[in-house]
XYZ file of C-alpha atoms in Angstrom:
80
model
C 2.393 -16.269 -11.566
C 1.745 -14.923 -8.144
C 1.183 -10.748 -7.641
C 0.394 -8.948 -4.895
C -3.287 -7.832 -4.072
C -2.325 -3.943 -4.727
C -0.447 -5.106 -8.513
C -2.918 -7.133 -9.075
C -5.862 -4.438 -8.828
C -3.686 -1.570 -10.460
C -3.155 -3.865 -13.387
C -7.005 -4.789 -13.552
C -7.405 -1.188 -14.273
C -7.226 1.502 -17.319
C -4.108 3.691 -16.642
C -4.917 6.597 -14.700
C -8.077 5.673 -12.971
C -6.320 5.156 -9.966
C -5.489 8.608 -9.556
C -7.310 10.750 -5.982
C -8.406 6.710 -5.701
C -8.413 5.152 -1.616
C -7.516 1.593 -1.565
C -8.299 -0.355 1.381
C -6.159 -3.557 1.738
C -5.690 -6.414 4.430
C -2.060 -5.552 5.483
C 0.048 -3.108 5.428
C 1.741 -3.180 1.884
C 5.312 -3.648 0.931
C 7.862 -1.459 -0.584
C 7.528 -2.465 -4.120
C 3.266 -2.616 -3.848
C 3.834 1.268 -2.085
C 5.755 2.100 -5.080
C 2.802 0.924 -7.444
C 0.562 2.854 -5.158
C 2.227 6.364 -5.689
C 2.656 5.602 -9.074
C -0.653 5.290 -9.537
C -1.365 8.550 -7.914
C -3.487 6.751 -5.274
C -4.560 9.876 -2.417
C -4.952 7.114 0.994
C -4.182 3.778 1.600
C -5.897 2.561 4.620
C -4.941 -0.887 6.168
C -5.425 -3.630 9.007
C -3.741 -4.119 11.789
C -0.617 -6.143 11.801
C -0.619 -10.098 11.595
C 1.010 -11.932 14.669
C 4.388 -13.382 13.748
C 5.052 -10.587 10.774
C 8.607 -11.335 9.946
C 10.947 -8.090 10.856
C 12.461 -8.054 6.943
C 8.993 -7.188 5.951
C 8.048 -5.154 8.655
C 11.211 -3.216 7.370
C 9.798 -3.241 3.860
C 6.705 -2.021 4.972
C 7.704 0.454 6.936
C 10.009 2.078 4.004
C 7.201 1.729 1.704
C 4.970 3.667 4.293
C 8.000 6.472 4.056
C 7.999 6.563 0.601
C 4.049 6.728 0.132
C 3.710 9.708 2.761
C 6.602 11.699 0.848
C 4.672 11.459 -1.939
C 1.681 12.870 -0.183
C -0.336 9.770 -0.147
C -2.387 9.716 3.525
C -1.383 5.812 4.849
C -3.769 5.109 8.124
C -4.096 1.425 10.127
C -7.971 0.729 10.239
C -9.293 0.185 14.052
């Protein structure tokens, strides 16, 4: 079974103690891992700069998962 880094930590936790949390991840995360994130309430998701060579189908994921966190009030920031 393979999972995401952002699944994998929300599912390491009790429900709910996510919520107000910031999460700090390696790349910029994908629609379905954004929709985990606002699930889970999370208040910023900061990440790293884009890898060389990201393939435009997920930079389109990505970039709709960005959409979706920031309607739902969730700060999303690239770390510098």
């Amino acid at each position: 079974l393979v999972m995401h880094a952002e699944n994998n930590a929300l599912w390491g936790i009790p429900q709910g103690a996510a919520v107000g949390a910031k999460v700090f991840v390696t790349l910029p995360p994908c629609g379905p891992c954004c929709s985990l994130l606002a699930r889970a309430q999370v208040r910023q998701v900061t990440y790293k700069a884009w890898p060389e060579g990201a393939g435009s189908s997920w930079r389109e994921s990505c970039a709709e998962g960005k959409a979706f966190l920031e309607y739902h009030n969730v700060i999303v920031e690239e770390w510098k």
